[in-house]
Amino acid sequence: MHTGFFTIYRRDMIRFIRFKTLLISSLVQPALWMAFFGIAMSASFNRLTMEIPTLPGVPTVDYLTFMAAGVIAMTTLFTSLFGGITILFDKNWGLMREIFASPLPRTQIIFGIALSGMTKSFIQAGIIMAFALLIGADLFAGFTPAGTVFAILGILLFVGVFSLGFLFLSAAISISLESPEGLQGIITLLTMPIFFASNALYPINAFPPPLQAVSLANPLTYLVTGIRYFAIGNNFQAVGTQYTVTPSAIGFAFLFLAGFTLMMFGLAWWRFQKAVVT
Amino acid sequence: MSGQIITVQELYHCFKEVVAVDGISFDVKEGEIFSFLGPNGAGKSTAINVLTTLLPIQEGRATVAGYSVADDPQKVRESIGIVFQDVTLDRDMTCREILEFHGNLYRMPRQERKRRIDELLTLVQLENKQDVRTKHLSGGMKRRLEIARGLMTRPRVLFLDEPTIGLDPQTRMRMWEYIKDVNREGTTIFLTTHYMDEADQLSDRISIIDHGKIITTGRSFELKNALGEDLIYLETSDLAGTREVLSEMEMVKEITIKPRGISAMLNGDGTKVLPSIMETLATRRIRVNVVNVKKPSMDDVFVHYTGRELRDEGAERASSAVTRAGRR
Ligand SMILES: Nc1ncnc2c1ncn2[C@@H]1O[C@H](COP(=O)(O)OP(=O)(O)OP(=O)(O)O)[C@@H](O)[C@H]1O
Ligand SMILES: [Mg+2]
């Protein structure tokens, strides 16, 4: 196996640690989301849903716990879509030329960038989970220690595959663009529909059918489903909706994400073969 | 020291309407130092970018180290090293990290990497800056670091795009010496420059390039000899009259009007012709203020072939001050 990606990976991580403001903001931001958005939203949602009769025999999950999965997913989405920006900086500073003129295969560049983005997402997911538990979310409630470890690994698996997919997409966009501003614009355009047409913050079964269709084609929905399955369980109710997840549904969610990621890798590979950097 | 390590045939490259490289053909022999000498915008960097696979080949054919640039770019990249014209250093990495990263890109073994980095940091006198981030280096230090980086992998062909730009005279000399050392150890060097002395001192062969075309190629002394043997420069009270006198002399090959004087390329020994020139001028009552006889320099070669003077900068401006004198 070619290990050239590690060279790229290491440099990107050095930078991540070295740019203190970037480092701190990327660590604090998800916690802030959880703190403000989470607490505010759960206060109002919990009050609104108090009226809704609960299903007997199905464990009820409060809104904070419900949306923690959404915040992990959203943070992963943002971080991953932004992950390719290092490529744009490298291009603008002329650093990409050194790499492109070297024998390092271009796929290794893609892998290196994607893996460092994935690492950042893992760190952020960890922070959000810890912070969510701290402010009272009932993640991993009633799990054995072994079960908790398994659940965390499951979450990281889903977060990992998902983030790779969007990092590949981000790399593909970045290598085709000239300036970081362009990437910012595209990200803003992409994140809105991806985030809101998903089950991250509310159930999708109340959506009008077209929007439901969109959210069922949305990778974020499958990531959220996966995280909830591992962090909460396979049968619970929240926001007046019952969630039951069968193993085959989880399998499908994973395959969907894996398929998406493969497609995005194909896209990135193609864009990198075409790319001219001078 | 045998075959051709770079072959280029009818290479053409344009950016939209701008023709940067206009059908050039040349070969570089294994083991030599070969230079592209040309003014700003001549197409030197573009040619290097194509040969180093950074730009695609639009028209023409090229091989580097025996591999087709168009069909086998990966093999080409494994055989070459480059020092780019402009700074390409990560501002937030230290000197040592920059070199480490580069060595890793080329998969240099750990021990060799470390040894080479130590050696090169000493060479470019950056040992005590090795843990300093590159944004805190002076311009010349950055350049030295980049040269060290280009030399790290000891490639078969090393491309140096204006390598000594921005260096002080001592450092330039040291770099030339080191480039020669690297060359002696077997690396072919392809150099671009607009410094006459650099091309003159460093290269085995020089191609003069202008407007995307190679105008002439040869060894430094061949290029100079082709011009003539001696060059006479005169500043007089009557330039037009002087020109007339000169153009009637047997040995005068070519006359060039300079901003303040006139120069003539001679077929033979200048010291022998000079007395008769002075005599004729005297009979015409033309007063001579300055006189100078010298062997043609690279500058003269350049002016001869491109019709412009090449200075460190502002080559474009200088060209308007020089007019080409017609032959007899
Ligand atoms: N990326 C580009 N896009 C458009 N035009 C370009 C590009 N790169 C170079 N050119 C044009 O191609 C021509 C040749 O440029 P090139 O950089 O090869 O010259 P050069 O000989 O290296 O000059 P210098 O001594 O200034 O480095 C110039 O007219 C330049 O404007
Ligand atoms: Mg150039």
XYZ file of C-alpha atoms and ligand atoms in Angstrom:
638
model
C 0.000 0.000 0.000
C 1.185 3.482 -0.785
C 1.600 5.496 2.397
C 2.117 8.867 0.749
C -1.218 10.103 2.060
C 0.324 10.172 5.513
C 2.694 12.947 4.435
C -0.248 15.118 3.439
C -2.218 14.058 6.494
C 0.542 14.972 8.882
C 1.126 18.384 7.394
C -2.574 19.195 7.539
C -2.738 18.139 11.184
C 0.341 20.218 12.023
C -1.431 23.199 10.554
C -4.651 22.403 12.399
C -2.826 22.404 15.698
C -0.681 25.390 14.832
C -3.448 27.799 13.854
C -4.641 28.337 17.380
C -7.709 30.406 16.567
C -8.878 27.843 14.033
C -8.183 25.027 16.435
C -9.986 26.597 19.333
C -12.969 27.782 17.320
C -13.415 24.374 15.756
C -13.369 22.791 19.200
C -15.552 25.343 20.940
C -18.073 25.959 18.198
C -19.837 22.571 18.395
C -20.017 22.882 22.171
C -21.565 26.330 21.772
C -24.140 24.942 19.374
C -25.051 22.342 21.904
C -25.144 24.868 24.725
C -27.222 27.628 23.184
C -29.177 26.100 20.350
C -29.663 22.842 22.218
C -30.855 24.308 25.453
C -33.041 26.952 23.812
C -34.622 24.564 21.333
C -35.164 21.815 23.849
C -36.846 24.215 26.231
C -39.440 25.183 23.632
C -39.779 21.760 22.018
C -40.215 20.056 25.361
C -42.965 22.507 26.247
C -44.709 22.075 22.902
C -44.522 18.321 22.942
C -45.761 18.060 26.515
C -49.300 18.072 25.156
C -48.673 15.182 22.784
C -49.770 11.889 24.297
C -46.904 9.447 24.620
C -47.081 5.892 23.402
C -47.207 3.472 26.269
C -44.280 1.070 26.605
C -41.948 3.080 24.373
C -39.119 4.939 26.135
C -39.395 8.701 25.710
C -36.364 10.768 24.852
C -36.195 14.487 25.581
C -35.389 16.971 22.852
C -31.826 17.667 23.966
C -30.927 14.015 23.597
C -32.795 13.843 20.304
C -31.016 16.808 18.757
C -27.536 15.913 20.017
C -27.321 13.500 17.098
C -28.393 16.313 14.802
C -25.669 18.615 16.102
C -23.012 15.943 15.641
C -24.233 15.396 12.107
C -24.387 19.071 11.293
C -20.927 19.754 12.646
C -19.556 16.852 10.659
C -21.224 18.218 7.542
C -19.772 21.722 7.971
C -16.311 20.592 8.907
C -16.150 18.140 6.041
C -17.454 20.537 3.426
C -14.857 23.039 4.582
C -12.123 20.419 4.696
C -11.083 20.998 1.103
C -10.240 24.617 1.777
C -6.643 23.667 2.536
C -6.389 22.662 -1.106
C -7.427 26.156 -2.138
C -4.916 27.743 0.204
C -2.235 25.448 -1.136
C -3.162 26.408 -4.666
C -3.175 30.118 -3.913
C 0.130 30.023 -2.075
C 1.709 27.964 -4.835
C 2.279 25.075 -2.465
C 0.247 22.660 -4.521
C 2.824 22.911 -7.289
C 5.432 21.235 -5.153
C 3.050 18.370 -4.515
C 1.755 18.090 -8.071
C 5.264 18.021 -9.494
C 6.311 15.309 -7.056
C 5.836 11.591 -7.635
C 3.080 11.443 -5.037
C 0.006 9.988 -6.780
C -2.919 12.366 -6.763
C -5.201 9.881 -5.065
C -2.847 10.066 -2.089
C -3.422 13.807 -1.860
C -7.163 13.179 -1.765
C -6.777 10.500 0.901
C -4.475 12.640 3.024
C -6.823 15.610 3.047
C -9.851 13.397 3.644
C -8.263 11.573 6.550
C -7.237 14.748 8.301
C -10.765 16.103 7.848
C -12.142 12.864 9.244
C -9.863 13.137 12.265
C -11.179 16.631 12.940
C -14.746 15.370 12.703
C -13.968 12.597 15.178
C -12.554 15.092 17.635
C -15.587 17.323 17.253
C -18.044 14.447 17.592
C -16.268 13.444 20.795
C -16.512 16.947 22.166
C -20.193 17.230 21.366
C -21.002 13.910 22.985
C -19.068 14.795 26.104
C -20.628 18.217 26.289
C -24.120 16.870 25.625
C -23.734 14.424 28.497
C -22.459 17.261 30.642
C -25.546 19.417 30.089
C -27.879 16.516 30.696
C -28.560 14.655 27.458
C -29.445 11.004 28.011
C -27.026 9.494 25.522
C -26.089 5.850 26.074
C -28.713 5.671 28.836
C -28.807 2.238 30.418
C -25.912 0.938 28.315
C -23.294 -1.377 29.787
C -19.687 -0.075 29.549
C -19.034 -2.512 26.719
C -22.266 -1.426 25.073
C -21.212 2.219 25.329
C -17.862 1.527 23.732
C -19.586 -0.370 20.942
C -22.064 2.492 20.500
C -19.283 5.058 20.257
C -17.452 2.973 17.702
C -20.674 2.680 15.730
C -21.133 6.438 15.786
C -17.559 7.029 14.687
C -18.009 4.559 11.855
C -21.013 6.471 10.546
C -19.413 9.856 11.127
C -16.248 8.627 9.421
C -17.905 7.362 6.255
C -20.124 10.400 6.004
C -17.302 12.862 6.527
C -15.142 11.114 3.937
C -17.967 11.502 1.425
C -18.280 15.224 1.964
C -14.533 15.721 2.185
C -14.153 14.079 -1.209
C -16.874 16.384 -2.509
C -15.135 19.378 -0.965
C -11.798 18.321 -2.437
C -13.387 17.933 -5.858
C -14.895 21.411 -5.661
C -11.770 23.028 -4.246
C -9.361 21.671 -6.817
C -11.645 23.031 -9.539
C -11.971 26.518 -8.061
C -9.657 29.508 -7.961
C -10.474 31.165 -4.661
C -11.609 30.299 -1.125
C -14.517 32.742 -1.521
C -15.992 30.543 -4.232
C -15.915 27.551 -1.954
C -17.608 29.521 0.794
C -20.440 30.428 -1.557
C -20.950 26.865 -2.692
C -20.884 25.550 0.864
C -23.531 28.029 1.962
C -25.659 26.934 -0.953
C -25.245 23.245 -0.179
C -25.582 23.208 3.591
C -29.013 24.858 3.788
C -30.994 22.176 1.953
C -28.869 19.343 3.268
C -29.316 20.423 6.849
C -32.959 21.422 6.855
C -34.265 18.714 4.539
C -33.164 16.085 7.004
C -34.199 14.513 10.283
C -31.479 16.335 12.197
C -33.761 18.634 14.202
C -37.276 17.307 13.682
C -39.042 14.219 12.394
C -39.476 14.042 8.654
C -42.806 12.263 8.638
C -44.655 15.585 8.863
C -42.874 16.902 5.722
C -44.845 17.284 2.490
C -44.075 14.302 0.220
C -41.593 16.044 -2.125
C -39.541 17.259 0.823
C -39.745 13.821 2.348
C -38.371 12.358 -0.854
C -35.501 14.826 -0.738
C -34.703 13.983 2.839
C -34.727 10.284 2.031
C -32.082 10.894 -0.636
C -30.092 12.997 1.809
C -26.958 11.422 3.292
C -27.380 13.521 6.417
C -30.646 11.741 7.226
C -28.849 8.396 7.237
C -26.044 9.707 9.375
C -28.514 11.034 11.944
C -30.425 7.756 11.892
C -27.195 5.886 12.531
C -26.068 8.136 15.366
C -29.460 7.931 17.086
C -29.519 4.189 16.720
C -26.177 3.840 18.460
C -26.546 6.645 21.007
C -30.186 6.140 22.017
C -31.444 2.760 20.883
C -33.557 0.993 18.294
C -36.931 1.893 19.733
C -37.788 5.225 21.313
C -40.119 8.159 20.938
C -39.287 11.835 20.643
C -41.118 14.925 19.421
C -44.296 12.872 19.292
C -42.881 10.341 16.878
C -41.896 6.752 17.397
C -38.516 5.688 16.029
C -37.897 2.033 15.472
C -34.807 0.980 13.649
C -34.247 -2.524 12.410
C -30.747 -3.893 11.844
C -31.453 -4.022 8.124
C -32.414 -0.333 8.180
C -29.078 0.454 9.800
C -27.341 -1.732 7.248
C -29.105 0.146 4.488
C -28.173 3.515 6.019
C -24.551 2.474 6.129
C -24.570 1.184 2.570
C -26.229 4.371 1.405
C -23.492 6.460 2.997
C -20.781 4.161 1.680
C -22.252 4.404 -1.814
C -22.397 8.171 -1.591
C -18.806 8.291 -0.402
C -17.618 6.075 -3.243
C -19.365 8.290 -5.748
C -17.784 11.381 -4.259
C -14.401 9.719 -4.369
C -14.941 9.061 -8.054
C -15.786 12.714 -8.541
C -12.703 13.878 -6.644
C -10.478 11.435 -8.525
C -11.748 12.713 -11.846
C -11.313 16.374 -10.875
C -7.786 15.733 -9.630
C -6.780 13.978 -12.835
C -8.001 17.007 -14.764
C -6.520 19.592 -12.449
C -3.788 21.930 -13.662
C -1.832 23.746 -11.000
C 0.735 26.371 -11.854
C 27.671 11.663 -20.383
C 26.053 10.160 -23.399
C 22.524 10.482 -24.696
C 19.890 13.163 -24.600
C 18.098 13.399 -21.292
C 15.592 15.970 -22.498
C 14.264 16.080 -26.027
C 11.746 18.648 -27.177
C 10.194 18.852 -30.612
C 7.997 21.658 -31.873
C 6.647 22.426 -28.437
C 3.867 24.974 -28.481
C 1.865 26.377 -25.600
C -0.629 29.199 -25.462
C -2.819 30.797 -22.816
C -5.940 31.893 -24.674
C -4.539 34.315 -27.264
C -1.106 34.662 -25.669
C 1.398 32.364 -27.335
C 3.873 31.668 -24.544
C 5.950 28.944 -26.193
C 5.991 29.069 -29.953
C 7.238 25.847 -31.476
C 10.581 25.284 -29.795
C 12.827 22.275 -30.350
C 15.970 21.457 -28.414
C 17.851 18.670 -26.690
C 19.660 18.588 -23.393
C 22.524 16.136 -23.054
C 22.813 13.951 -20.033
C 25.127 15.503 -17.472
C 25.238 19.022 -18.807
C 24.071 22.340 -17.444
C 21.738 23.840 -19.975
C 20.295 27.349 -19.768
C 17.385 29.238 -21.166
C 18.399 32.878 -21.279
C 15.628 35.312 -22.032
C 13.798 38.435 -20.924
C 10.595 38.624 -18.894
C 7.708 36.928 -20.622
C 9.918 35.004 -23.031
C 8.192 31.745 -22.130
C 10.879 30.202 -19.950
C 8.665 29.297 -17.025
C 5.938 28.031 -19.297
C 8.409 25.686 -20.965
C 9.538 24.434 -17.566
C 5.967 23.939 -16.408
C 5.253 21.786 -19.438
C 8.421 19.738 -19.060
C 7.723 19.165 -15.368
C 4.151 18.002 -16.171
C 2.484 20.887 -14.372
C 0.968 22.100 -17.627
C -0.425 19.689 -20.216
C 1.260 19.416 -23.590
C -0.849 21.265 -26.145
C 1.246 20.639 -29.223
C 4.579 19.022 -29.861
C 6.499 16.253 -28.160
C 8.834 16.113 -25.213
C 10.694 13.454 -23.278
C 12.439 13.822 -19.943
C 14.770 11.126 -18.637
C 13.583 8.876 -21.423
C 9.892 9.159 -20.581
C 7.264 10.864 -22.643
C 5.960 13.894 -20.794
C 2.523 13.400 -22.315
C 2.163 9.635 -21.784
C 4.255 8.892 -18.733
C 4.041 11.920 -16.427
C 4.378 9.839 -13.283
C 7.763 8.475 -14.406
C 8.864 11.962 -15.364
C 7.969 13.260 -11.912
C 9.978 10.507 -10.302
C 13.042 11.609 -12.244
C 13.007 15.352 -11.691
C 13.360 18.070 -9.101
C 12.279 21.694 -9.380
C 13.021 25.026 -7.834
C 10.169 27.314 -8.804
C 10.593 30.902 -9.800
C 8.438 32.311 -7.052
C 8.359 31.395 -3.404
C 6.341 28.285 -2.658
C 6.968 27.799 1.039
C 4.367 27.096 3.667
C 4.589 30.146 5.896
C 3.674 28.262 9.018
C 6.091 25.396 8.772
C 9.666 25.485 9.964
C 12.630 25.095 7.644
C 13.229 21.563 8.794
C 9.564 20.653 8.423
C 9.565 21.996 4.877
C 12.478 19.759 3.977
C 11.023 16.789 5.871
C 7.786 17.177 3.980
C 9.599 17.316 0.669
C 11.680 14.257 1.449
C 8.520 12.404 2.381
C 6.834 13.380 -0.865
C 9.695 11.666 -2.670
C 9.677 8.774 -0.202
C 13.246 9.268 0.902
C 14.296 6.816 3.593
C 14.424 8.318 7.063
C 18.163 8.155 7.630
C 19.056 9.545 4.252
C 16.480 12.271 4.664
C 17.909 13.401 7.943
C 21.485 13.299 6.709
C 20.652 15.254 3.571
C 18.629 17.835 5.485
C 21.494 18.475 7.901
C 23.936 18.741 5.042
C 21.757 21.132 3.063
C 20.844 23.337 6.000
C 24.537 23.808 6.598
C 25.181 24.498 2.962
C 22.584 27.240 2.737
C 23.572 28.501 6.182
C 20.225 27.985 7.781
C 21.267 25.533 10.527
C 20.390 28.013 13.222
C 17.072 28.813 11.563
C 15.943 25.244 11.165
C 13.142 25.511 13.711
C 12.015 28.945 12.602
C 8.817 29.248 10.610
C 9.446 30.362 7.069
C 7.369 33.514 7.463
C 10.092 34.806 9.767
C 12.864 34.347 7.187
C 14.272 37.086 4.986
C 13.655 36.883 1.254
C 17.129 35.564 0.552
C 16.864 32.941 3.273
C 13.607 31.726 1.776
C 15.266 31.405 -1.583
C 18.137 29.467 -0.071
C 15.712 27.135 1.627
C 13.920 26.527 -1.640
C 17.155 25.753 -3.402
C 18.058 23.357 -0.621
C 14.686 21.713 -1.108
C 15.180 21.329 -4.832
C 18.561 19.736 -4.291
C 17.329 17.316 -1.668
C 16.313 14.373 -3.767
C 19.288 14.422 -6.155
C 17.043 13.887 -9.160
C 18.303 12.905 -12.600
C 17.209 16.261 -13.958
C 16.941 19.360 -11.840
C 14.921 22.297 -13.140
C 15.933 25.647 -11.699
C 13.663 28.534 -12.651
C 15.704 31.678 -11.985
C 17.361 30.082 -8.982
C 19.438 32.950 -7.668
C 16.893 35.711 -7.951
C 17.074 37.933 -4.873
C 20.306 36.535 -3.475
C 23.282 38.609 -2.419
C 26.474 38.226 -4.501
C 28.296 35.915 -2.081
C 25.335 33.623 -1.725
C 24.889 33.533 -5.489
C 28.475 32.384 -5.911
C 28.019 29.717 -3.278
C 24.853 28.502 -4.989
C 26.604 28.350 -8.337
C 29.361 26.289 -6.786
C 26.859 23.953 -5.236
C 24.867 23.662 -8.433
C 28.095 22.721 -10.177
C 28.834 20.143 -7.491
C 25.425 18.599 -7.850
C 25.945 18.550 -11.582
C 29.337 16.858 -11.231
C 27.701 14.147 -9.211
C 25.525 13.320 -12.175
C 22.441 15.509 -12.107
C 21.589 17.242 -15.351
C 20.622 20.857 -14.749
C 18.069 22.805 -16.740
C 18.265 26.431 -15.751
C 16.391 29.544 -16.735
C 17.797 32.931 -16.026
C 17.899 36.464 -17.192
C 21.273 37.054 -15.591
C 23.965 37.054 -18.242
C 26.733 36.150 -15.858
C 24.757 33.245 -14.491
C 24.173 31.770 -17.919
C 27.754 32.515 -18.878
C 29.480 31.055 -15.837
C 27.256 28.142 -15.074
C 26.109 26.616 -18.304
C 27.645 24.256 -20.766
C 25.174 25.381 -23.380
C 22.773 28.289 -23.628
C 19.616 28.817 -25.631
C 18.558 32.385 -26.072
C 14.794 32.544 -26.006
C 12.553 35.463 -26.819
C 8.849 35.739 -27.600
C 8.474 31.992 -27.146
C 11.084 31.095 -29.736
C 14.631 29.832 -29.437
C 16.771 32.282 -31.308
C 20.101 30.553 -31.034
C 21.816 27.812 -29.081
C 25.436 27.184 -28.345
C 28.294 27.189 -25.901
C 28.968 30.537 -24.344
C 32.216 31.124 -26.317
C 30.608 29.930 -29.527
C 27.831 32.444 -29.171
C 30.307 35.201 -28.473
C 32.648 34.213 -31.290
C 29.791 34.058 -33.727
C 29.335 37.752 -33.110
C 32.837 38.723 -34.042
C 36.159 38.972 -32.337
C 36.199 42.372 -30.761
C 33.771 45.089 -29.943
C 34.689 48.753 -30.202
C 32.703 51.345 -28.341
C 32.991 55.060 -29.103
C 31.459 58.228 -27.779
C 32.124 61.123 -30.146
C 31.028 64.633 -30.963
C 29.303 63.478 -34.156
C 27.579 60.125 -33.993
C 26.248 60.153 -37.534
C 29.659 60.956 -38.912
C 31.241 58.255 -36.796
C 28.769 55.774 -38.099
C 29.641 56.656 -41.637
C 33.338 56.216 -40.944
C 32.788 52.878 -39.263
C 30.567 51.528 -41.989
C 33.305 52.121 -44.517
C 35.827 49.993 -42.603
C 36.568 46.505 -43.941
C 36.585 44.728 -40.608
C 33.377 46.160 -39.203
C 30.627 43.543 -39.182
C 27.815 45.300 -37.445
C 27.075 48.688 -35.950
C 24.796 49.375 -32.996
C 23.714 52.803 -31.813
C 23.742 53.023 -28.030
C 22.081 55.729 -25.944
C 25.246 57.831 -25.740
C 27.601 56.280 -28.211
C 28.083 53.771 -30.958
C 29.534 50.296 -30.965
C 30.947 48.217 -33.773
C 31.506 44.480 -33.948
C 34.757 43.582 -35.680
C 35.919 40.590 -37.647
C 39.465 40.881 -36.488
C 41.710 42.220 -33.776
C 40.303 45.475 -32.451
C 43.612 46.925 -31.276
C 44.922 46.785 -34.856
C 41.920 48.569 -36.392
C 41.531 51.198 -33.765
C 44.408 53.469 -34.903
C 43.037 53.769 -38.414
C 39.552 54.486 -37.100
C 40.924 57.222 -34.861
C 42.905 58.642 -37.756
C 39.912 58.825 -40.080
C 37.799 60.410 -37.374
C 40.518 62.973 -36.786
C 40.653 63.949 -40.462
C 36.916 64.517 -40.334
C 37.338 66.620 -37.210
C 35.208 64.346 -35.096
C 36.304 64.504 -31.497
C 36.463 61.203 -29.584
C 35.473 61.373 -25.925
C 35.383 57.724 -24.923
C 36.916 54.702 -26.555
C 36.848 51.101 -25.466
C 37.820 47.761 -27.029
C 36.613 44.525 -25.526
C 35.625 40.961 -26.271
C 31.883 40.568 -26.788
C 30.079 39.631 -23.603
C 26.936 37.660 -23.111
C 25.104 40.988 -22.989
C 26.292 41.796 -26.472
C 25.274 38.377 -27.667
C 21.864 38.959 -26.241
C 21.438 42.391 -27.761
C 22.648 41.061 -31.054
C 20.100 38.286 -31.209
C 17.074 39.940 -29.645
C 17.647 43.553 -30.476
C 17.130 44.430 -26.849
C 19.248 45.002 -23.868
C 18.736 42.740 -20.928
C 19.011 44.250 -17.513
C 18.156 42.842 -14.146
C 14.770 44.372 -14.526
C 12.953 46.599 -16.933
C 14.141 44.744 -19.985
C 11.135 46.075 -21.818
C 12.003 49.676 -21.068
C 15.633 49.291 -22.029
C 14.721 47.830 -25.388
C 13.190 51.084 -26.554
C 16.442 52.925 -25.920
C 18.404 50.743 -28.275
C 17.953 50.820 -31.983
C 19.326 48.233 -34.232
C 21.906 49.433 -36.741
C 21.600 48.012 -40.220
C 24.370 46.027 -41.790
C 26.473 47.516 -44.439
N -1.158 31.192 -16.236
C -1.064 32.055 -17.251
N -2.172 32.573 -17.813
C -2.104 33.421 -18.850
N -0.963 33.829 -19.420
C 0.186 33.364 -18.918
C 0.196 32.452 -17.798
N 1.483 32.148 -17.522
C 2.229 32.831 -18.390
N 1.472 33.568 -19.241
C 1.961 34.411 -20.339
O 2.862 33.650 -21.110
C 3.976 34.409 -21.483
C 5.241 33.714 -21.023
O 5.294 33.729 -19.638
P 6.418 32.973 -18.808
O 6.035 33.031 -17.391
O 6.652 31.639 -19.400
O 7.684 33.906 -19.077
P 9.144 33.847 -18.437
O 10.084 33.714 -19.561
O 9.204 32.830 -17.381
O 9.264 35.300 -17.832
P 9.963 35.798 -16.467
O 11.386 36.019 -16.757
O 9.247 37.070 -16.198
O 9.702 34.762 -15.440
C 3.775 35.781 -20.890
O 3.270 36.623 -21.903
C 2.739 35.596 -19.827
O 1.924 36.718 -19.709
Mg 9.565 32.835 -15.423
